[in-house]
XYZ file of C-alpha atoms in Angstrom:
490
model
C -83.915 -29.004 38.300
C -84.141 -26.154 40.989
C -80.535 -25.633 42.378
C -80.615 -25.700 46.115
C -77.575 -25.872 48.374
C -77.752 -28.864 48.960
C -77.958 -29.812 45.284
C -75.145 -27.401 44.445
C -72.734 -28.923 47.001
C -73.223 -32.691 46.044
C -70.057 -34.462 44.970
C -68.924 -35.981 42.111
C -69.366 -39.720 44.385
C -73.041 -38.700 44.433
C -73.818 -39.916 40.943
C -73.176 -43.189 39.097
C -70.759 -43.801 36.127
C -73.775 -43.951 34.193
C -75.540 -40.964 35.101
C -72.559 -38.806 34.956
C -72.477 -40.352 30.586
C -76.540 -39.020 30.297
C -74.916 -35.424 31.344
C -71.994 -35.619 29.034
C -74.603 -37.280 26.025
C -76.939 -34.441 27.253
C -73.457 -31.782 26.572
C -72.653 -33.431 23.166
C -76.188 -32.027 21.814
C -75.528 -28.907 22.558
C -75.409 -26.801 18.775
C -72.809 -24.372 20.865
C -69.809 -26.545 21.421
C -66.583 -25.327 20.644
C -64.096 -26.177 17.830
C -60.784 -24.479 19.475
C -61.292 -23.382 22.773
C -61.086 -25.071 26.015
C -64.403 -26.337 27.408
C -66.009 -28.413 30.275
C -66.829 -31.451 29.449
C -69.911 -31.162 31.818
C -71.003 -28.681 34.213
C -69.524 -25.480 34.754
C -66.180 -23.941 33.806
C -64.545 -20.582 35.487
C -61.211 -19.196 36.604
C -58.433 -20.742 34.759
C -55.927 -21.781 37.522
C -52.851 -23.365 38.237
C -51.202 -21.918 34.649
C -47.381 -22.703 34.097
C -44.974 -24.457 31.718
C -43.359 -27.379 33.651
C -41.066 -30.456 32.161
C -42.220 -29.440 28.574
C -46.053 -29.319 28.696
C -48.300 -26.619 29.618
C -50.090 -27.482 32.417
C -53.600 -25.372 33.030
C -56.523 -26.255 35.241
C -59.796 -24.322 35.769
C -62.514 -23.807 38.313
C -64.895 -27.267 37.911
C -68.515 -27.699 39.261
C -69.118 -31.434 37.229
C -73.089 -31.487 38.127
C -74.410 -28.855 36.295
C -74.144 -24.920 34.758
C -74.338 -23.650 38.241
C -71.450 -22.324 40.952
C -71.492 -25.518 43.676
C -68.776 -27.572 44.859
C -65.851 -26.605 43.006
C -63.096 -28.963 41.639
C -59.538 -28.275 39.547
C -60.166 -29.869 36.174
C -56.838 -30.231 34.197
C -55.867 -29.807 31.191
C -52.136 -30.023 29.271
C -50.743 -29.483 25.708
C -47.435 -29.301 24.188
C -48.019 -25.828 23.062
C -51.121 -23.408 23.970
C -53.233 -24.580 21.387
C -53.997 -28.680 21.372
C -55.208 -29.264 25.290
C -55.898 -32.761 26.331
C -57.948 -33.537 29.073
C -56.599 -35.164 32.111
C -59.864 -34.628 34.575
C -60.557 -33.067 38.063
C -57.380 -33.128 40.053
C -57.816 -31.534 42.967
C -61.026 -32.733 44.831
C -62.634 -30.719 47.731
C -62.224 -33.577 49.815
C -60.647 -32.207 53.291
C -62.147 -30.371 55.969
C -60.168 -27.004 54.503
C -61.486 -27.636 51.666
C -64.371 -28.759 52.218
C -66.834 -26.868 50.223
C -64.753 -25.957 47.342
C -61.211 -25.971 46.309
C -61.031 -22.156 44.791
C -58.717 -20.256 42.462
C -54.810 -20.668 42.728
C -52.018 -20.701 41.099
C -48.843 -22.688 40.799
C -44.838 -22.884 41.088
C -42.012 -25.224 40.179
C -39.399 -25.915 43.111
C -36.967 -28.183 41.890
C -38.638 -30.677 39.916
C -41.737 -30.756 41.746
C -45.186 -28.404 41.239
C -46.834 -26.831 43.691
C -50.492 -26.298 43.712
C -51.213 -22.968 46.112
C -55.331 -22.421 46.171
C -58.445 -21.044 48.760
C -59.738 -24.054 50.342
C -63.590 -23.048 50.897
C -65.068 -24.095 54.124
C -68.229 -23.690 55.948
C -69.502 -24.268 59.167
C -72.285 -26.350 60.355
C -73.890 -22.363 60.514
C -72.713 -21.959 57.061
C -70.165 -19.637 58.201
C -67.239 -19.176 55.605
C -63.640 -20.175 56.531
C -61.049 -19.504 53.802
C -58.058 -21.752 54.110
C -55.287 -21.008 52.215
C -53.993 -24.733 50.636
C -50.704 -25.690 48.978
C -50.339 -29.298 47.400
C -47.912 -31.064 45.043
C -48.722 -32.632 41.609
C -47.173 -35.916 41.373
C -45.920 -37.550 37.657
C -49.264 -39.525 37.366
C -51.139 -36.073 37.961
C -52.534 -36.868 41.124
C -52.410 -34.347 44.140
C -50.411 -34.768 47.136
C -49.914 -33.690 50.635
C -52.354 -31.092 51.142
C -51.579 -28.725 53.733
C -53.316 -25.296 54.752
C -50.708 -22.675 55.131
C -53.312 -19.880 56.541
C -56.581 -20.160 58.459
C -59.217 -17.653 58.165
C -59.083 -13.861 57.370
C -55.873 -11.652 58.616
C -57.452 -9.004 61.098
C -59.388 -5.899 59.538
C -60.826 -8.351 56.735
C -63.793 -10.560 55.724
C -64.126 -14.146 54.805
C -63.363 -12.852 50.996
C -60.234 -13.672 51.084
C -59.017 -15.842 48.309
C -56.634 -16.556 44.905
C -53.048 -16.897 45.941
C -50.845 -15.757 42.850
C -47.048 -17.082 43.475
C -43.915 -16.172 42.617
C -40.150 -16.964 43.935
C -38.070 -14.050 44.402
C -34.536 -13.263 46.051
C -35.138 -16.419 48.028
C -38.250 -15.633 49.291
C -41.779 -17.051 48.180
C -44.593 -14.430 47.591
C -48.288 -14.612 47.161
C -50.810 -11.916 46.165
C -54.018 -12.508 47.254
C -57.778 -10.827 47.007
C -59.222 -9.594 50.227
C -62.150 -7.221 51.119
C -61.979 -4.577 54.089
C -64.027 -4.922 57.042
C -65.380 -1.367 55.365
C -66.487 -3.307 52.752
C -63.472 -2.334 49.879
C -61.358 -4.201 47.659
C -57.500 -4.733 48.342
C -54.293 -6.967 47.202
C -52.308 -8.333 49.807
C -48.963 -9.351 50.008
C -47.562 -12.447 51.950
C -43.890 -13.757 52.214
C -42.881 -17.156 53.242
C -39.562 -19.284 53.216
C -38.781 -22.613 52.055
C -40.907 -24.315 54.565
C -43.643 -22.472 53.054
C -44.029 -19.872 56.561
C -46.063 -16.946 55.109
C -46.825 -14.114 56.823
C -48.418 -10.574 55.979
C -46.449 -7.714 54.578
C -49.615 -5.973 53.865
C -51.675 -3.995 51.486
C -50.651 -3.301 47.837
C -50.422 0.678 48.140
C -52.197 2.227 45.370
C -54.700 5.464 44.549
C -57.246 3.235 44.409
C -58.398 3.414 48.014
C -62.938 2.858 47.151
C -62.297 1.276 44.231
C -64.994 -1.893 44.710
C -65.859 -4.081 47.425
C -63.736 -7.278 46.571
C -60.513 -7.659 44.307
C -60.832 -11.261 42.886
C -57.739 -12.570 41.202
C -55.096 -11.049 41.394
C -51.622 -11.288 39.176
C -48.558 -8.951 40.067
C -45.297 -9.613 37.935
C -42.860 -7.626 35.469
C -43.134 -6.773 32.543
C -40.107 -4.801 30.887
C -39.339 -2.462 32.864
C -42.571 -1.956 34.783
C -45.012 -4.032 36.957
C -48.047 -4.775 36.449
C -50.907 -5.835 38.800
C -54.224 -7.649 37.302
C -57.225 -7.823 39.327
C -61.320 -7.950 39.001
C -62.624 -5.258 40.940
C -66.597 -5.676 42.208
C -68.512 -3.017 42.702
C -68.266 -0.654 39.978
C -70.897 1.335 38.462
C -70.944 1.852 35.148
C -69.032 5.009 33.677
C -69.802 5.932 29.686
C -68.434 3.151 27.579
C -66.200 1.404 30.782
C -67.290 -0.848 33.417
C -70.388 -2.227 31.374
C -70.391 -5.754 32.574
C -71.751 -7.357 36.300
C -67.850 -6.891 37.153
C -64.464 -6.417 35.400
C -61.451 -6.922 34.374
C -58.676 -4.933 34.424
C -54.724 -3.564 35.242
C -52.738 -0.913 36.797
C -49.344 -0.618 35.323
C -46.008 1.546 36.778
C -43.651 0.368 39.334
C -43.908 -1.425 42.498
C -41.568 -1.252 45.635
C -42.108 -4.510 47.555
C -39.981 -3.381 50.490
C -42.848 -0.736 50.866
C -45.283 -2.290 48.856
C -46.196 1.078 47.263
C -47.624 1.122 43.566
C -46.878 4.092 41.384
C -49.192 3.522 38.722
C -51.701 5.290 36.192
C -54.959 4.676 35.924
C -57.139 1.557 36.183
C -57.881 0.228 32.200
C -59.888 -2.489 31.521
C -57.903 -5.608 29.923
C -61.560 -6.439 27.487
C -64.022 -4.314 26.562
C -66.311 -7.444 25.359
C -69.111 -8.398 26.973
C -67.770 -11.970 28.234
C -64.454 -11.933 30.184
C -63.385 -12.489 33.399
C -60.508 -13.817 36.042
C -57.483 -13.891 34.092
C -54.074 -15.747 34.913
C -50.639 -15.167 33.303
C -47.755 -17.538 33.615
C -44.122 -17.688 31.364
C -44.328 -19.324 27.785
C -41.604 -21.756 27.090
C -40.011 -18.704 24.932
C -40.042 -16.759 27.893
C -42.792 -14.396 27.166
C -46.089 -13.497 29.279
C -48.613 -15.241 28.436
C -52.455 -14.375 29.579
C -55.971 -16.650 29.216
C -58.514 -15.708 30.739
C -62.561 -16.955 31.231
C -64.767 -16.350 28.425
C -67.908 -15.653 30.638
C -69.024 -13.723 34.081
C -70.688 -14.954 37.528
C -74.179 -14.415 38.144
C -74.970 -14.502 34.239
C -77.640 -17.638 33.177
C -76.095 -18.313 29.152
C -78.103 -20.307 27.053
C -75.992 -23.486 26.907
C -76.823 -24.234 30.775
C -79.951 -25.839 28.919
C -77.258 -28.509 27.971
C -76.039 -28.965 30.982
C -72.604 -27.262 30.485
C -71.404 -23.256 30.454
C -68.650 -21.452 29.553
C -64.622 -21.998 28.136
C -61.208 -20.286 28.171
C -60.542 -17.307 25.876
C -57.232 -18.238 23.104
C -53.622 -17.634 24.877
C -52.591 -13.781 24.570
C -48.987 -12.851 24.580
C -48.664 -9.620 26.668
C -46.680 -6.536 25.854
C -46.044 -3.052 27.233
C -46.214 -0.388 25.290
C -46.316 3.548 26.269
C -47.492 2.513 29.212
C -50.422 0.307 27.876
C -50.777 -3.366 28.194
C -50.813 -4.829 24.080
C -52.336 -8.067 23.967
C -52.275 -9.903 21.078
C -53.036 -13.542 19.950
C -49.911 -16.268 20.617
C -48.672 -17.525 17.680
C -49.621 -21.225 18.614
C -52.468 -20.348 17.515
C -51.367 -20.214 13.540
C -51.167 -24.118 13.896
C -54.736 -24.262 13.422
C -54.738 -22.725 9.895
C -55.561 -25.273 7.282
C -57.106 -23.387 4.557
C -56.827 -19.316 3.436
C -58.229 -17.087 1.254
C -57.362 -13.278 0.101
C -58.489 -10.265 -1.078
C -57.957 -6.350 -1.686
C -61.604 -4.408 -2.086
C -62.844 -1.090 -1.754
C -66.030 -0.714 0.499
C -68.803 1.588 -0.585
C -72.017 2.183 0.844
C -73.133 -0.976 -1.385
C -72.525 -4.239 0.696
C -69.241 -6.002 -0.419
C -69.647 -9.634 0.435
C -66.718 -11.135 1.860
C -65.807 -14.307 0.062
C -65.690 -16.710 3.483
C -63.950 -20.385 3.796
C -65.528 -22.012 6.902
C -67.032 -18.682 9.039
C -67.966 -20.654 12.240
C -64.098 -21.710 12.549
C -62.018 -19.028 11.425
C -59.428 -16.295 11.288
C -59.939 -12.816 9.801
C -57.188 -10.660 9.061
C -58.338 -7.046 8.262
C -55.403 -4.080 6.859
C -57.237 -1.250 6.641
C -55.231 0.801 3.621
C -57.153 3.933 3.390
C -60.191 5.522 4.806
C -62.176 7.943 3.678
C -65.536 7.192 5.436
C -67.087 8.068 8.186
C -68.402 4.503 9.190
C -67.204 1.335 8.626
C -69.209 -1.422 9.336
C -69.252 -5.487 9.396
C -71.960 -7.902 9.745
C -71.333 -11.378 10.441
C -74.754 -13.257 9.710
C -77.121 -16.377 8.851
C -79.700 -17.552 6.730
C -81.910 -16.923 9.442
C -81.028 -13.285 9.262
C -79.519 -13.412 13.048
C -76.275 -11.262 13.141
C -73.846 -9.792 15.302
C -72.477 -6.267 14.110
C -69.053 -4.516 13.917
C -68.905 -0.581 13.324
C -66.367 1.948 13.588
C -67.403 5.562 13.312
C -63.694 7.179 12.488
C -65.493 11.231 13.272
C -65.682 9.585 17.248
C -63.349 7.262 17.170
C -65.769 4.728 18.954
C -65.774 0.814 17.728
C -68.908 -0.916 19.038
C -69.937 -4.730 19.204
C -73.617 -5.187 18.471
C -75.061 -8.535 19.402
C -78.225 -7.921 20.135
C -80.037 -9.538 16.901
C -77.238 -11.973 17.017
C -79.223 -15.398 18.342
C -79.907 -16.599 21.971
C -78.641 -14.191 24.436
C -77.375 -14.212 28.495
C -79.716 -12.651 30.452
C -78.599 -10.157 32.932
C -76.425 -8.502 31.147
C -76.872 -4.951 30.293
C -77.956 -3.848 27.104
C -76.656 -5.925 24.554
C -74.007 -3.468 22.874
C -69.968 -2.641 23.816
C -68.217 -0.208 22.768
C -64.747 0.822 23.504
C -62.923 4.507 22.615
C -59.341 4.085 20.198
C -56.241 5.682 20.589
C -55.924 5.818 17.297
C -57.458 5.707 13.920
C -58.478 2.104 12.905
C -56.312 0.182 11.251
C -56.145 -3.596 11.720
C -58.696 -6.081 12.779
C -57.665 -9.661 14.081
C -61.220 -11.572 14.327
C -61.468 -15.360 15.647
C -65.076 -16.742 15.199
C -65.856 -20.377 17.093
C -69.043 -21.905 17.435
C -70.592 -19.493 20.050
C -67.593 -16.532 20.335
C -66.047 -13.569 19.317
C -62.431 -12.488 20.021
C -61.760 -9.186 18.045
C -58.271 -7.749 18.207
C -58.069 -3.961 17.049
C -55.211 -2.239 15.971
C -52.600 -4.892 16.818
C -54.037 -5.519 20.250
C -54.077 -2.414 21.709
C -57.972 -2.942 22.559
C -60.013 -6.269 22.453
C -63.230 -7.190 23.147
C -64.400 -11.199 23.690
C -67.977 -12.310 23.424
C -69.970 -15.006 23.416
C -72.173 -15.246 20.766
C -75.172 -18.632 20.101
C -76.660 -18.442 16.768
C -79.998 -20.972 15.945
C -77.797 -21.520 13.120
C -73.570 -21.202 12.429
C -72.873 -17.608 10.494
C -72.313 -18.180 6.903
C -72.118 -14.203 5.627
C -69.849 -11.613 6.057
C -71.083 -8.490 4.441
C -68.736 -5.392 4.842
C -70.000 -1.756 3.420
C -69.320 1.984 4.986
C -70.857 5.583 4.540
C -69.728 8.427 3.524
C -66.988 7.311 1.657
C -64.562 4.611 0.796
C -62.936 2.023 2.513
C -59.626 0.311 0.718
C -58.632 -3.128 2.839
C -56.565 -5.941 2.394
C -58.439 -9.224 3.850
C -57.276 -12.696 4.747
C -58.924 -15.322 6.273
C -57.975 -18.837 7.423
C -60.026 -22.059 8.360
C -58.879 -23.138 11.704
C -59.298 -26.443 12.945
C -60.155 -28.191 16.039
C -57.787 -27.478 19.095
């Protein structure tokens, strides 16, 4: 169907019981549904949202457009689990059913007060001239999951700034409540902003983040400040950026500046900008506190403005798997949470030495899996992996240990996004390789290198799942350990 506005900005009221079952039938044929990874059940997934532990349960919601693989009228779809693996569906929570938010409820986040959460989000209004009016919402989340007592807290832009104004990120502190938001200049740059409010939920504007990066974009989408250790850390997605070498490949990115804030003067003393995936299919992250107390970060596996190949099936994109955040030398380590180990059911083992002769890696289940890779010793100059099918589609894996470069190749490696450049990522290592962490689902890739000082996430849609793993080098020998698990469903 051709997506006009007015199609795009339909309700979910606008369709019967029975037509909304064709679409999720329609979904359910799809060959690209996942096994562990949280999906749509129709439409459109984006931004997860809303992410905290609260009376035992994770609670997460994401961006929801029910009608189709398009960006429309967007919902809060919900989702909890008693860890960060097994999410249950609850359904679209918050509806865009005010005037504030009237054309979308947009990307938030949420707080406990008490015994009662707090929903904080961009309510996305437009004008009968299709003017945008951000509204900036907070609403409570009763014990049968239904939303309460919505109430705008801000109207429109603060002065000196556009209508792109959006994301509240909240946190309590010393009494106070804080939000950081995304905002773009009337000179057309990115910024953070910083509100405080009191218990009656008062905000006003401190002002901007200070940091070196004064023309760094033209919008800051969702942003995330909090500690970690000993220093802060402040997520955002920059837009804007042209490509530089190997780094800002994708439409937009992804990415932190770590070092130590000063909210009394709200000045940032930080080192450089690094991108937090070097994949080709990431986006929007949120953190929140794991019941252990750690930092926890998920984050959507997919980018606007990019057509995939399941919106044939009426659906598009899911969540990446939970990563527990670290700092370390002033880097951001990410690595998978160990929730995630509950899906293991079957494993398999091995020590080999890789020539320029392809080793075949002896493989359990390859579409659901875990691979564990120790490199021991390394005397080649290229190490390669191929994950493939019978129908000789594959997506590639090299490390060239002269450069220190590890790429992603999936440009043979099925159905692909379009516009997206090239089809190849590549990222530069600290150090010499040595230890791969690779999750393979139905239609992704999350690669962990070195212990998760770099990752890179990708979707991937074979004609048929990958059955092969074929593992072989130049120049030399390669001497690994392997280990791989079958994972089941989530």
């Amino acid at each position: 169907m051709e997506w006009t506005r007015e199609a795009r900005y339909r309700g979910l009221s606008s369709i019967t019981n029975e037509e909304f079952e064709s679409m999720t039938d329609k979904v359910h044929q799809s060959p690209w549904r996942q096994h562990f990874h949280v999906q749509p059940v129709s439409g459109l997934l984006n931004d997860p949202n809303g992410f905290i532990y609260f009376k035992g349960q994770y609670h997460l919601f994401y961006q929801w457009y029910p009608l189709g693989p398009v960006h429309g009228l967007k919902f809060w779809y919900h989702v909890v689990s008693d860890d960060l693996i097994h999410f249950e569906n609850k359904g679209p929570v918050v509806y865009p059913d005010t005037t504030y938010d009237s054309h979308g409820a947009y990307s938030g986040s949420s707080i406990q007060i008490e015994d009662q959460l707090y929903l904080f989000y961009t309510g996305n209004h437009r004008t009968k001239d299709w003017e945008r009016v951000p509204y900036q919402m907070v609403a409570t989340l009763n014990d049968a999951f239904q939303v309460k007592d919505k109430q705008p807290l801000i109207e429109g832009s603060p002065q000196g700034y556009t209508d792109h104004f959006r994301d509240p990120k909240v946190w309590q502190e010393n009494g106070n409540y804080y939000f950081v938001i995304g905002a773009q200049t009337t000179a057309q740059t990115g910024r953070a902003l910083i509100y405080q409010g009191d218990t009656s939920f008062k905000f006003h504007l401190l002002g901007e983040i200070q940091t070196g990066l004064s023309d760094f974009g033209y919008m800051w989408e969702c942003p995330d400040l909090f500690k970690l250790g000993n220093k802060d850390v402040l997520i955002f997605c920059p837009q804007g950026l042209e490509a530089d070498g190997m780094n800002y490949r994708n439409i937009y990115q992804s990415g932190y500046i770590i070092g130590d804030f000063d909210l009394k003067t709200l000045e940032m003393k930080h080192d450089g900008f690094v991108e937090l995936d070097h994949g080709f299919d990431f986006y929007a992250p949120q953190t929140t506190i794991s019941k252990e107390g750690e930092r926890v970060l998920i984050g959507w596996m997919g980018l606007p403005d990019i057509n995939y190949p399941t919106d044939v099936y009426n659906w598009a994109h899911c969540l990446t798997l939970p990563r527990e955040l670290k700092v370390k030398e002033n880097t951001l380590i990410q690595t998978v949470h160990p929730d995630v180990e509950k899906l293991r059911v079957r494993s398999n083992e091995t020590t080999m030495d890789i020539t320029d002769d392809n080793t075949v890696l002896d493989l359990i289940q390859l579409d659901r899996s875990e691979i564990n890779i120790s490199i021991v010793e390394n005397e080649a100059d290229v190490l390669s992996i191929v994950f493939s099918n019978q129908v000789e589609e594959a997506v590639k894996i090299t490390y060239d240990k002269n450069t220190g470069i590890f790429e992603l190749d999936r440009s043979q490696s099925g159905e692909l996004p379009n516009n997206q450049d090239n089809q190849k990522r590549s990222v530069q290592l600290f150090d010499a390789l040595k230890s791969l962490k690779i999750f393979i689902d139905t239609s992704s890739i999350e690669i962990f290198i070195n212990e998760g000082t770099h990752v890179m996430t990708s979707r991937l849609f074979p004609v048929e799942p990958y059955q092969y793993c074929q593992l072989s080098s130049e120049s030399g020998t390669v001497k690994m350990e392997t280990k791989q698990y079958e994972l089941k469903r989530g």
